[in-house]
PDB file of C-alpha atoms in Angstrom:
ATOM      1  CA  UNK A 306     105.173  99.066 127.309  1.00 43.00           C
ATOM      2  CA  UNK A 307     103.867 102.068 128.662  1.00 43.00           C
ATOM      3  CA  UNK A 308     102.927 105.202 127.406  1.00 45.00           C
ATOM      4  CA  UNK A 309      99.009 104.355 126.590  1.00 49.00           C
ATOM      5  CA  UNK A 310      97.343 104.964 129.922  1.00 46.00           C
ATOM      6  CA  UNK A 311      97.139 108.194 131.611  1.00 44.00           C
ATOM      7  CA  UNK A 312      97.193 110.097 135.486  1.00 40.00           C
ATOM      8  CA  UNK A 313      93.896 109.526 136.371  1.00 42.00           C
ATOM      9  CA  UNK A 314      92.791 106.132 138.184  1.00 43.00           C
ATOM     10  CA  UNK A 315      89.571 104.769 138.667  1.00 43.00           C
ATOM     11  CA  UNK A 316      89.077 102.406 142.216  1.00 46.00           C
ATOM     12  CA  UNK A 317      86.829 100.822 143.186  1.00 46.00           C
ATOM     13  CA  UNK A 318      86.655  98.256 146.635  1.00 45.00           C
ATOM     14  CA  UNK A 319      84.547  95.773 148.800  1.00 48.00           C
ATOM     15  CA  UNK A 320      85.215  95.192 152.384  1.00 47.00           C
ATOM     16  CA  UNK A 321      84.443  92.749 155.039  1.00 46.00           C
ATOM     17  CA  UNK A 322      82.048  93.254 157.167  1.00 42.00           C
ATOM     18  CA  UNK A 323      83.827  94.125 160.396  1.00 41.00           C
ATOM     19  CA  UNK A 324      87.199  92.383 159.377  1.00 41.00           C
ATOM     20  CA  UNK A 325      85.331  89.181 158.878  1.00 43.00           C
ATOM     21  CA  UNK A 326      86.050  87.244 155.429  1.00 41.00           C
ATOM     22  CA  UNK A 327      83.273  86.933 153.157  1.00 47.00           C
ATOM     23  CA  UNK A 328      82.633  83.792 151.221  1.00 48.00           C
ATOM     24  CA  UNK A 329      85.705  83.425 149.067  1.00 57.00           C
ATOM     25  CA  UNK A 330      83.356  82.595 145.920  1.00 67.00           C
ATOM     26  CA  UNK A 331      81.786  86.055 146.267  1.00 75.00           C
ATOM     27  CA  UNK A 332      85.109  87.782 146.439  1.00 76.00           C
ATOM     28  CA  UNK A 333      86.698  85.975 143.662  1.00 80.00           C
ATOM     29  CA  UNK A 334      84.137  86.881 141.311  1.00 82.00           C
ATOM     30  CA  UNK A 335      84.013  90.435 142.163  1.00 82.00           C
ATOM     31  CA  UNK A 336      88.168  90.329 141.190  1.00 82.00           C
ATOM     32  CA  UNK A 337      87.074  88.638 138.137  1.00 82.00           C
ATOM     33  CA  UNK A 338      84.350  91.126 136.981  1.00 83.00           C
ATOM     34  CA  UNK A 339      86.737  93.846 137.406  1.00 83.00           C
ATOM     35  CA  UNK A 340      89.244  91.871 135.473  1.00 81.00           C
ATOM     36  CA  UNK A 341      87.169  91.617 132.444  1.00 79.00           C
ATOM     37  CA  UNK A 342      85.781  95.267 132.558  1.00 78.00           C
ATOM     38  CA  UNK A 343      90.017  95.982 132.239  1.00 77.00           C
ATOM     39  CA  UNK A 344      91.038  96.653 135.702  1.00 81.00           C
ATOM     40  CA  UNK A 345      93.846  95.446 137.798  1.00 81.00           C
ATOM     41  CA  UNK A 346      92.776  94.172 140.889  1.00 84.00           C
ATOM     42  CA  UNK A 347      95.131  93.705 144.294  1.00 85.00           C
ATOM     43  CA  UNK A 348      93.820  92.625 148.022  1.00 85.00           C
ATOM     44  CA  UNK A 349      94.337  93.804 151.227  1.00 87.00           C
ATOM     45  CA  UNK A 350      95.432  91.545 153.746  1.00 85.00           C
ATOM     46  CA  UNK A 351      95.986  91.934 157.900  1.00 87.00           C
ATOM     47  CA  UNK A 352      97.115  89.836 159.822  1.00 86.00           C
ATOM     48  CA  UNK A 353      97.391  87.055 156.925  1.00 82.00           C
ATOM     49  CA  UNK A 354      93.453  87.502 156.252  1.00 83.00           C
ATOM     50  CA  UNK A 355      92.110  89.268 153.643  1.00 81.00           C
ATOM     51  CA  UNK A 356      90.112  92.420 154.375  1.00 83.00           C
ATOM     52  CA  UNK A 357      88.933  94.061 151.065  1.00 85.00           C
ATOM     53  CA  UNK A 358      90.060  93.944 147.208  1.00 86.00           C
ATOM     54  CA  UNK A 359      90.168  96.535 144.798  1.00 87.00           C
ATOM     55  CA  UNK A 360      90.512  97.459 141.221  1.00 87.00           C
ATOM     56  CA  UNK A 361      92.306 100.181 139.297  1.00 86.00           C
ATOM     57  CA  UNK A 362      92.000 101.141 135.467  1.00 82.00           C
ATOM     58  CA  UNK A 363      93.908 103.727 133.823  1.00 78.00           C
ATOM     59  CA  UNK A 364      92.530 105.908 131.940  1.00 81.00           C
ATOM     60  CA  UNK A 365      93.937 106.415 127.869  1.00 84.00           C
ATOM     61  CA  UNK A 366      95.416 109.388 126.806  1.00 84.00           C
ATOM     62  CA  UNK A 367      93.711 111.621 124.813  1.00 84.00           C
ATOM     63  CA  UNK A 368      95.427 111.055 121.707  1.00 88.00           C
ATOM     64  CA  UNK A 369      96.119 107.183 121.808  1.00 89.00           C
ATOM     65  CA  UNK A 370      93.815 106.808 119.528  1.00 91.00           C
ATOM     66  CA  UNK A 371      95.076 109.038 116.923  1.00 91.00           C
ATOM     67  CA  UNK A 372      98.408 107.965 117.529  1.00 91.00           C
ATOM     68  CA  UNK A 373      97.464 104.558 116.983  1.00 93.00           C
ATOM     69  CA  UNK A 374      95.546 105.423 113.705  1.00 92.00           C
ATOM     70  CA  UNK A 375      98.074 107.441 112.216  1.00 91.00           C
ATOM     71  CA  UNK A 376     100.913 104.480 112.664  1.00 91.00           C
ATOM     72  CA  UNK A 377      98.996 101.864 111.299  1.00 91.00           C
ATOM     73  CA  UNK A 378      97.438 103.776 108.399  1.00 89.00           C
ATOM     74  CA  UNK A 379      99.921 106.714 107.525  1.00 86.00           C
ATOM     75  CA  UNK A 380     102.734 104.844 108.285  1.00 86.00           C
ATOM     76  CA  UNK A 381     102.017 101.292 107.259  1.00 88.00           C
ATOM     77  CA  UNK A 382     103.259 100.290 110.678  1.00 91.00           C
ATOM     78  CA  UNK A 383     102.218  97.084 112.913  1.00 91.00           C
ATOM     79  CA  UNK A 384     101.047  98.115 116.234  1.00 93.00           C
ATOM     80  CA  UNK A 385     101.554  95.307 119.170  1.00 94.00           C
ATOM     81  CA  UNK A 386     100.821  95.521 123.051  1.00 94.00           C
ATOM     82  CA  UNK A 387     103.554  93.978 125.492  1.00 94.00           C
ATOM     83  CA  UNK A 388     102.237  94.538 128.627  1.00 90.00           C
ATOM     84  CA  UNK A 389     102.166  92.951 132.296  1.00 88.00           C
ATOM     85  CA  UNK A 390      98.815  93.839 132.395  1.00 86.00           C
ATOM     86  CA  UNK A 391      96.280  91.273 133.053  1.00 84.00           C
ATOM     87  CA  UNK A 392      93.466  89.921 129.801  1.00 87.00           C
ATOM     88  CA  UNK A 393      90.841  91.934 130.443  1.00 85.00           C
ATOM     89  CA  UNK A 394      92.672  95.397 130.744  1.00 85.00           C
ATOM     90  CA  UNK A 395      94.983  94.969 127.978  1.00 88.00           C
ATOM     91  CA  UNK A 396      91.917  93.603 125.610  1.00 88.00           C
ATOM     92  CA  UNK A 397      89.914  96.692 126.716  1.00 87.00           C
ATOM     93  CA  UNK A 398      93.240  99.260 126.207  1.00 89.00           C
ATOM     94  CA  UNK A 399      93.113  96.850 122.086  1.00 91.00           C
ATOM     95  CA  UNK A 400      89.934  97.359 121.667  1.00 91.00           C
ATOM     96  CA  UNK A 401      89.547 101.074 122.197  1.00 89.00           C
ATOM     97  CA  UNK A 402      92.116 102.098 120.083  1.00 92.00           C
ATOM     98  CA  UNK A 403      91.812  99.677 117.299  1.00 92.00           C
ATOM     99  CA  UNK A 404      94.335  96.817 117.538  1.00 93.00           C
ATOM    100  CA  UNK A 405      94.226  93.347 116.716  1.00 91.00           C
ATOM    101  CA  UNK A 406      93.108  90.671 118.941  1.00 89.00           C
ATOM    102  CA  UNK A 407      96.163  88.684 117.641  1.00 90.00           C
ATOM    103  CA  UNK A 408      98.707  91.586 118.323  1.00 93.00           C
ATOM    104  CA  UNK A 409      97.906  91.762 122.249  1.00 93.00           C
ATOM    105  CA  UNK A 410     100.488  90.132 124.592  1.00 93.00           C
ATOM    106  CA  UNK A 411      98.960  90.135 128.256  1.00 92.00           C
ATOM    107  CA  UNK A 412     101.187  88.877 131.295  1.00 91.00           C
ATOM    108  CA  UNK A 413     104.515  89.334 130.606  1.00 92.00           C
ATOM    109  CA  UNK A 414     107.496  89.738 132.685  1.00 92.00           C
ATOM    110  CA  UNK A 415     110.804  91.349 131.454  1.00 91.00           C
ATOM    111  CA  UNK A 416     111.757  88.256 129.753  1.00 93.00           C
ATOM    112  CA  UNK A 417     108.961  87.539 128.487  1.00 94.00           C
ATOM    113  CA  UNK A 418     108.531  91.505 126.552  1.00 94.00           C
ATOM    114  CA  UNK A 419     112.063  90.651 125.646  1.00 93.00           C
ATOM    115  CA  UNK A 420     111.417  87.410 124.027  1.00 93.00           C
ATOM    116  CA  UNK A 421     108.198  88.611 122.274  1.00 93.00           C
ATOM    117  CA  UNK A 422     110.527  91.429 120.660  1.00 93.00           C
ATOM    118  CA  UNK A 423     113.180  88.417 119.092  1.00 90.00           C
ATOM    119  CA  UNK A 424     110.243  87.112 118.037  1.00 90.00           C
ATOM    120  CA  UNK A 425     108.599  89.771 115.927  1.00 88.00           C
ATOM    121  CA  UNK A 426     112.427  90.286 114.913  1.00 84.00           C
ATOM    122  CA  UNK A 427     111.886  87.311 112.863  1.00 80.00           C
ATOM    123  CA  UNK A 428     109.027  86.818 111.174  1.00 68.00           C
ATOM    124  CA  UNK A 429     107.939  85.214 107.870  1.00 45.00           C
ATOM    125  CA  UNK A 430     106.806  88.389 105.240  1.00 45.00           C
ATOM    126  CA  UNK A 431     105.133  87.006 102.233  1.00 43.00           C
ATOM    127  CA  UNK A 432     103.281  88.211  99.125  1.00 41.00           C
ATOM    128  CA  UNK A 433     100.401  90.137 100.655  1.00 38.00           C
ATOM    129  CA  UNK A 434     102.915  93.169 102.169  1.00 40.00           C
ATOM    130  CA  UNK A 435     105.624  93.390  99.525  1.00 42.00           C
ATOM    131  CA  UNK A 436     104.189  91.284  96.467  1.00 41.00           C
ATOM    132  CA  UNK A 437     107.667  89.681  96.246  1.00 40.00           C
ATOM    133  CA  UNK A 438     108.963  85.931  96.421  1.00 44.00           C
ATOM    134  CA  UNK A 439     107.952  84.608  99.972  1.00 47.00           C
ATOM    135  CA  UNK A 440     110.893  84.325 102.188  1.00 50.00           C
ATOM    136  CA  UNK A 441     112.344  84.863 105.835  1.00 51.00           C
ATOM    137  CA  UNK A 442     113.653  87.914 106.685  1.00 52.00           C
ATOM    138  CA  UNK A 443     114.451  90.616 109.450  1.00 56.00           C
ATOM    139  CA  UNK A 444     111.803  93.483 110.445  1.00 80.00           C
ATOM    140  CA  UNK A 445     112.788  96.693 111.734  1.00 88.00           C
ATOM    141  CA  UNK A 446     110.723  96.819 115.264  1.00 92.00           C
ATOM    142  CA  UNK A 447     110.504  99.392 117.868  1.00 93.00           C
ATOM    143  CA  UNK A 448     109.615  99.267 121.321  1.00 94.00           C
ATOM    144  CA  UNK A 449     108.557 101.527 123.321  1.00 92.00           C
ATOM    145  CA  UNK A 450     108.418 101.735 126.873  1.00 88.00           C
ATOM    146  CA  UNK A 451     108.642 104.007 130.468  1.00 81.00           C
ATOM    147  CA  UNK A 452     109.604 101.398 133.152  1.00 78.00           C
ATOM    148  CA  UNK A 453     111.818  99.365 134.592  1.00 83.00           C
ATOM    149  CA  UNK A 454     110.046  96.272 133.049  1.00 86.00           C
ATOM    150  CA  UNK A 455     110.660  97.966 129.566  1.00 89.00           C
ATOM    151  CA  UNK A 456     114.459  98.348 129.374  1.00 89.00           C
ATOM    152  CA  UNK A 457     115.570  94.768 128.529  1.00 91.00           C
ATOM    153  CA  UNK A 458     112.849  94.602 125.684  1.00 92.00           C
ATOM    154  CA  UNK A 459     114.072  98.224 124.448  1.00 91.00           C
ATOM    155  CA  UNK A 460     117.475  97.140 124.523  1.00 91.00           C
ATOM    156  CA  UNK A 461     116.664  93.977 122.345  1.00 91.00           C
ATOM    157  CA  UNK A 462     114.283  95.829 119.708  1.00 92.00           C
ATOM    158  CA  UNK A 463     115.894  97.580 116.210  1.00 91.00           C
ATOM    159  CA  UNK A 464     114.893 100.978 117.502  1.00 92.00           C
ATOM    160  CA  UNK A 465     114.089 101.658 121.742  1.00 91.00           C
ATOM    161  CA  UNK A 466     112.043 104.598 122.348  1.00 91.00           C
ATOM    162  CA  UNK A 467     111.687 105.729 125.836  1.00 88.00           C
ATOM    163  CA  UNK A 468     108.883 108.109 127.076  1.00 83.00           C
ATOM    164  CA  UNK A 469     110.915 110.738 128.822  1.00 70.00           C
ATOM    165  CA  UNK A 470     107.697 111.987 131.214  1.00 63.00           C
ATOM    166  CA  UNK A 471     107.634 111.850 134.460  1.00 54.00           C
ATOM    167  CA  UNK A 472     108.256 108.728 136.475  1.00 55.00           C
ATOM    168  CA  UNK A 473     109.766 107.118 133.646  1.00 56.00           C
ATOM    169  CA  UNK A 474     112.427 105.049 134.697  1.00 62.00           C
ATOM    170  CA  UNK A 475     116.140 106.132 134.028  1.00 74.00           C
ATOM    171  CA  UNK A 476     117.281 102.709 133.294  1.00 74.00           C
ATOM    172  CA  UNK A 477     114.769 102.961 130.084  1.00 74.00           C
ATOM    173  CA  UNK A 478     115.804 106.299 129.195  1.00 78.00           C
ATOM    174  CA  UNK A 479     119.498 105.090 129.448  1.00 82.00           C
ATOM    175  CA  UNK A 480     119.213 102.436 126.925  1.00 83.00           C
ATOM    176  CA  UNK A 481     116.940 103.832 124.401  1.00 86.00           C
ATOM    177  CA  UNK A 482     118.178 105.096 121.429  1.00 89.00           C
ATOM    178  CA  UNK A 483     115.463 107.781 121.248  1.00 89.00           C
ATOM    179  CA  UNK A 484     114.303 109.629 124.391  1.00 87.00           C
ATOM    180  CA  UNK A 485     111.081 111.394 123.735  1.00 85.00           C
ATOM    181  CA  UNK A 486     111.167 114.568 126.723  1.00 81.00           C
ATOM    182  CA  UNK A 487     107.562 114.017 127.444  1.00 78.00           C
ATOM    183  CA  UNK A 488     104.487 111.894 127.617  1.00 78.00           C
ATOM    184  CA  UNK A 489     102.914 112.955 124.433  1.00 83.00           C
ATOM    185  CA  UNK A 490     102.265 110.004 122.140  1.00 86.00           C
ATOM    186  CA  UNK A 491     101.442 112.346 118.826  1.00 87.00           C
ATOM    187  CA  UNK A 492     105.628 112.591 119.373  1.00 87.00           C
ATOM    188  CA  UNK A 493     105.893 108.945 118.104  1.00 88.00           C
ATOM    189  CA  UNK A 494     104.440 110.203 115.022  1.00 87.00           C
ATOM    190  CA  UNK A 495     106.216 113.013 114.537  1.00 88.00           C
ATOM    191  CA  UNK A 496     109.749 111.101 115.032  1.00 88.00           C
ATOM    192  CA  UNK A 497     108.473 108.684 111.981  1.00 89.00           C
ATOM    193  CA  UNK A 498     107.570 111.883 110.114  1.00 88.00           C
ATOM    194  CA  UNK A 499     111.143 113.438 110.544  1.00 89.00           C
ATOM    195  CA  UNK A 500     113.300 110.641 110.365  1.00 90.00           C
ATOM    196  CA  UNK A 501     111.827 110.069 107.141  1.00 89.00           C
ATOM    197  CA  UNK A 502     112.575 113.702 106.141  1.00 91.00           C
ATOM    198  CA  UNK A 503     115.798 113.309 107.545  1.00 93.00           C
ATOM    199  CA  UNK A 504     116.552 110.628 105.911  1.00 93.00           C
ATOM    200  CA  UNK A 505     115.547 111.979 102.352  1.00 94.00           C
ATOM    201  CA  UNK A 506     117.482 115.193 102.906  1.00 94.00           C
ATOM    202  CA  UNK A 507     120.712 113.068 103.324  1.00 95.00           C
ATOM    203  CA  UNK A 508     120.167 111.638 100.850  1.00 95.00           C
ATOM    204  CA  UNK A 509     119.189 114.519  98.316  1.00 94.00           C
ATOM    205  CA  UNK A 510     122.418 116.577  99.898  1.00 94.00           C
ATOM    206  CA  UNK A 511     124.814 113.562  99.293  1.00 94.00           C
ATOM    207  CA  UNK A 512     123.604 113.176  95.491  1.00 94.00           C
ATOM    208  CA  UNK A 513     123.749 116.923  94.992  1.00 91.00           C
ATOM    209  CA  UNK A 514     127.276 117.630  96.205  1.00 90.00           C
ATOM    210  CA  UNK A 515     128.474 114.410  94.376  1.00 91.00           C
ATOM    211  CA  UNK A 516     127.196 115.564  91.025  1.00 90.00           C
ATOM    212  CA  UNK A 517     128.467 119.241  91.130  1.00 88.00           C
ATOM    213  CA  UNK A 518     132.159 117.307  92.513  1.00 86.00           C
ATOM    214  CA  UNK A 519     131.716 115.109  89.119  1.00 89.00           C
ATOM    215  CA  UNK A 520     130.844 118.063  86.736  1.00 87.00           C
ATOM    216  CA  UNK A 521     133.951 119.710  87.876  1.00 86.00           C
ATOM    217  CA  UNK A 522     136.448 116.657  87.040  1.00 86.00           C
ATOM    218  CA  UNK A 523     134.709 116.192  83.829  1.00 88.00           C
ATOM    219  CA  UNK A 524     135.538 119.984  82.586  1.00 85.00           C
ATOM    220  CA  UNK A 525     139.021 119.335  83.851  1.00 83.00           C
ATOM    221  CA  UNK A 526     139.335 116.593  81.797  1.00 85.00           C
ATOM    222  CA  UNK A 527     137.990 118.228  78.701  1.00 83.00           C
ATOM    223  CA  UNK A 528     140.324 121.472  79.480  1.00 81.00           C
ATOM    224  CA  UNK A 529     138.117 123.503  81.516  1.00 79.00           C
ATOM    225  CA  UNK A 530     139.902 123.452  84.917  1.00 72.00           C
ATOM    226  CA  UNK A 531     139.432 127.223  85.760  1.00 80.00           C
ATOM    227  CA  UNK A 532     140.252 127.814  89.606  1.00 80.00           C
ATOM    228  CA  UNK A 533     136.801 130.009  90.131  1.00 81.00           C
ATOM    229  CA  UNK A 534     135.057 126.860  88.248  1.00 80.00           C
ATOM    230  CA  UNK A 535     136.341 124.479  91.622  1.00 81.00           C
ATOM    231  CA  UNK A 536     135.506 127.369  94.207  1.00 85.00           C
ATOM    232  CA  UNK A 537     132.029 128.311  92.699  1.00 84.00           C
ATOM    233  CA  UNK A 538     131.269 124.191  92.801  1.00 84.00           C
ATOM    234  CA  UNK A 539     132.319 123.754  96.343  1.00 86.00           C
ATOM    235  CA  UNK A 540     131.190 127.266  98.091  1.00 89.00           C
ATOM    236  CA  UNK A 541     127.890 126.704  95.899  1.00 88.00           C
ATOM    237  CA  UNK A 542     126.909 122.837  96.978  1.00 89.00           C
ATOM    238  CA  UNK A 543     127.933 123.883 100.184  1.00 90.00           C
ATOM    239  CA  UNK A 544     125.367 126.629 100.729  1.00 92.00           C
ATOM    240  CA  UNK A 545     122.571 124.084  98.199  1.00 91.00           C
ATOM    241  CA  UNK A 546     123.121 121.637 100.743  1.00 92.00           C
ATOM    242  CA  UNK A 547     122.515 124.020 103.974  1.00 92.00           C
ATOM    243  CA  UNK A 548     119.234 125.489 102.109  1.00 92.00           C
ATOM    244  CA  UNK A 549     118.275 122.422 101.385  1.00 91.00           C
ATOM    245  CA  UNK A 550     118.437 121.028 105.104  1.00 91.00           C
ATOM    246  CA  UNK A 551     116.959 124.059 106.866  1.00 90.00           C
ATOM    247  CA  UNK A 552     113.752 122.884 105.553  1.00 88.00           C
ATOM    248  CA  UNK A 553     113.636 120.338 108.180  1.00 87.00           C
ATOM    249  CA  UNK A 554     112.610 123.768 110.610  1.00 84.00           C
ATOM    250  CA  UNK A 555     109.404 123.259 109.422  1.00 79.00           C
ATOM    251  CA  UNK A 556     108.696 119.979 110.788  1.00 68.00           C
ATOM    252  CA  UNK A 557     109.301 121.327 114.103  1.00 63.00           C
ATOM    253  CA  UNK A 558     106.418 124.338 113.233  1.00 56.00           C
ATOM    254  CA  UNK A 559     103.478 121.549 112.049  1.00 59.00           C
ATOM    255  CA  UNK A 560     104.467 120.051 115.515  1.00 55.00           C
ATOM    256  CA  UNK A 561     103.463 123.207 117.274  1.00 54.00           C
TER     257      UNK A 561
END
């Protein structure tokens, strides 16, 4: 999806002389240079003759590369390019920030994002990644995406992120489950970072209001059931538990 390249374009064009058609080998190959240097080409045609062709790349953001880097080594997680994009440009967008040859998808229409997302859905995880028994089973996958062309594939991934920045579409926003409010992709890392926090806190806060609960109806049973016993146990997890989550504020402080 989108979210990798950036404002700025680069184009570059060749017209006819005068409105007359140059040899169709010569302009051909010119499209096809510019297609493996990673731009999109297009032609302009009047009056059903072609009078020039161009190319536009778009330039990465920034911090696509760190993004990138951080997933796949901080987070363990398996990077993959869905894109309408033709070869050339998506290989170049790969190859400058460091993913696999094998995890580029180039040409895809709606469908075909959507498909590519059942598809990593299901794969075959063997010894190498969990040193367990080799067997079939569901990934979690997220998708992430800005257009139009991205909403059916975010709809059919585990986890649809939508790039909130401007021009996104509003069908992609609508069925994400996670709308980030801007274009910056270090956000992506951050949402890892905190759901995992998140997710721990729960956790702790759930175990820690279930033990003080138990302590209490063991003393009752062993003839300790002293009313300021029950209210010190529930006032007191309840104010362990908010401590305990207000340390989430500080994700929110490394972001800035």
């Amino acid at each position: 999806g989108g979210g990798g390249g950036g404002g700025e374009r680069r184009q570059d064009a060749k017209e006819g002389n005068g409105g007359k058609l140059l040899p169709g080998d010569r302009w051909l190959a010119k499209t096809e240079e510019w297609e493996t240097q990673g731009g999109t080409t297009g032609w302009i045609i009047l009056n059903g003759r072609p009078i020039a062709c161009y190319s536009v790349i778009d330039t990465l953001r920034s911090e696509a590369m760190d993004t990138v880097e951080d997933l796949q080594k901080a987070h363990g997680i398996r990077v993959v390019i869905l894109t309408g994009d033709n070869e050339g440009a998506s290989r170049r967008v790969a190859d400058t920030v460091g993913i696999e040859a094998d995890d580029v998808h180039f040409g895809l229409l709606p469908r075909g994002k959507t498909e590519s997302i059942k598809q990593l859905r299901n794969v075959v995880v063997g010894d190498s990644l969990h040193h367990a028994k080799k067997k079939k089973r569901s990934i979690v996958v997220a998708m992430v995406g800005d257009g139009v062309n991205d909403a059916p594939a975010i709809a059919a991934a585990d986890v649809g992120i939508s790039m909130g920045c401007a021009g996104a579409a509003a069908s992609a926003m609508e069925t994400a489950d996670v709308v980030l409010m801007d274009g910056d992709l270090k956000k992506l890392s951050f949402l890892i970072h905190l759901s995992a926090r998140v997710h721990s806190t729960i956790v702790e806060n759930v175990t820690l209001a279930v033990v003080m609960k138990a302590m209490v109806v063991v003393m009752t049973f062993l003839g300790w059931a002293w009313l300021w016993l029950a209210v010190v146990a529930d006032v007191g997890s309840m104010l362990l538990v908010t401590i305990n989550s207000t340390r989430l504020l500080q994700s929110k402080q490394k972001l800035q």
